[in-house]
Amino acid sequence: MTVITKAILTSAFSVALAAGAQAEPYRIGVLTDMSGMNYDLSGKGSQVAAEMAVEDFGGKLLGEDVEVIVGDHQNKPDVGSTLARRWIDEQNVIAIADVPTSSVALAVQEITRQSDTALLISTAGSSALTGASCSPSTAQWTWDTYALANGTGRAMTLQGDKTWFFLTVDYTFGHALEADTAAAVKAAGGTVVGQVMHPRETSDFSSYLLQAQASGADVIALANSSGDTMTALKQAEEFGITAGGQDIAGMLLFLTDVHGVGLDIAQNLTLTTAFYWDMNDETRAWSERFGERMDGKMPTMVHAGVYSSVMNYLKAAEASGQAKSGSEVMETMRGMDIDDFFNHNASLRKDGRVVHDMYLVKVKTPEESEGPWDYYKVLRTIPGDEAFRPLDQSDCPLIDG
C-alpha cells in the first residue's frame, strides 16, 4: 500500500469517526445553594426553572444539545470559583446562572470575565456587580440592593417613618443594602439613628434587637436575607417590637420567607419584589407549571428570574451565532426586546443591569389571604427607570465618559 493510499484511508477514517462521534452538549451551570440558608428561595427551584427554559427553547442551541447541570457553592467564594473554573475548562459550560450570595457572585464574576463566559445573576443582589465590578459578560437579571432601597426605603420614609435603625448582616450584600437604603432614606427626608452588624446565620438576635428597640427609631430595617431575616422577624415578634409602635422593614424578603414565618408574623410588612406569581394570567400559568415540578411550591422572584435569564440568553446566543463568547451574546441581547411573563419591554444596559419594573407590595393579613401562597397585595408598580440606579450615576468602568 502506498503512502498516498494510507493517507487517503487515514483521512477517510478520521472523517467517518468525527461524523459518528457525539458532539459534547453545551451546558448551562446553575450555581446555587443546595444545602444552606438560601435553598428555599433558590436551590432546587433555580435548577427546575433553568431546565424549564431549556426545554421551552427546544433543547438545542446552534444545532447542538443543551443540558443543565447544578452545583452547590455552599455560600463560599472559593468553592464557587473552583466550580465555575472547572465547569468552564472541563464541562463545556457556556453560561452560569443564579449564584446566591454576593461575595460568591463577585468571585465567580472574575472567573467568567477572564474566560468570557456568560454570567446570569438572579439571586445575588449587590449593586457593585453592575457598578465598580461590572463585566461585559454579566447580566444582573432580577434585583439589586439599589432597587430594594429605592422601593421600600423611599416609600416608608415618605409615608412618615422618618428615623431608621439598621440591623445588618456583616458581608458584602448587607453592607451594600444598608448603604443604598440609607441613601434613599436620607434623600426622602429621613435620618439614620444607628446600626449594628451581625454575622451570617445568626441564631440569637436578642442583643441586636434590644439595641434597635432602645434607639426609638420609627423603623428597624433588616438588611439581611433568608434564614437571618426569618429568625429576626420571629424574635422581634417575641420582643413585642411592632406592638410597641416600631415598624419592621424586611429589606429583602422572598415569598418563601413569608411562607416560612407565616402571615401571623409577616402580615403588613412592606417590601419590594421583581415578581409575584399571582399578578396576571401569564405569571399564574408559568408558576403553576413550576409548582407541578415543585410539589405545589410557588416560585420566588429568583426562580422566575433564572428562567427568564436562561431563555433570553439562549435567544441571544442563537441570534448572535456565538455560544461561547459571553460578551458577544450580551451585546446581541442589548439590541433585543426582553419581553416575557417576568418582565415586559425590559432592556440590558452596558453595565450589565437588566432594567425592568419592580413592585412595592404589602403582606396580607391571615384574614385577607385566600390560601397557601396568597400572600401579597401589589401597592405600586415602580417603573424600571425609577427602580434602578441611573446609568449616569454608575461607577461601572464600561460606561463611556
PDB file of C-alpha atoms in Angstrom, residues 33 67 75 89 98 164 239 272 335 345 381 394:
ATOM      1  CA  ASP A  33     -27.210  26.895  47.325  1.00  0.00           C
ATOM      2  CA  GLU A  67     -28.059  20.440  29.183  1.00  0.00           C
ATOM      3  CA  ASN A  75     -22.133  30.108  50.052  1.00  0.00           C
ATOM      4  CA  ASP A  89     -12.491  24.343  31.480  1.00  0.00           C
ATOM      5  CA  ASP A  98     -28.432  32.066  39.602  1.00  0.00           C
ATOM      6  CA  TRP A 164     -34.226  54.334  60.823  1.00  0.00           C
ATOM      7  CA  PHE A 239     -39.907  41.099  71.968  1.00  0.00           C
ATOM      8  CA  THR A 272     -40.116  45.361  47.094  1.00  0.00           C
ATOM      9  CA  GLY A 335     -30.278  45.100  20.844  1.00  0.00           C
ATOM     10  CA  ASN A 345     -40.233  45.798  27.473  1.00  0.00           C
ATOM     11  CA  THR A 381     -45.572  49.350  40.053  1.00  0.00           C
ATOM     12  CA  SER A 394     -22.894  54.389  37.687  1.00  0.00           C
TER      13      SER A 394
END
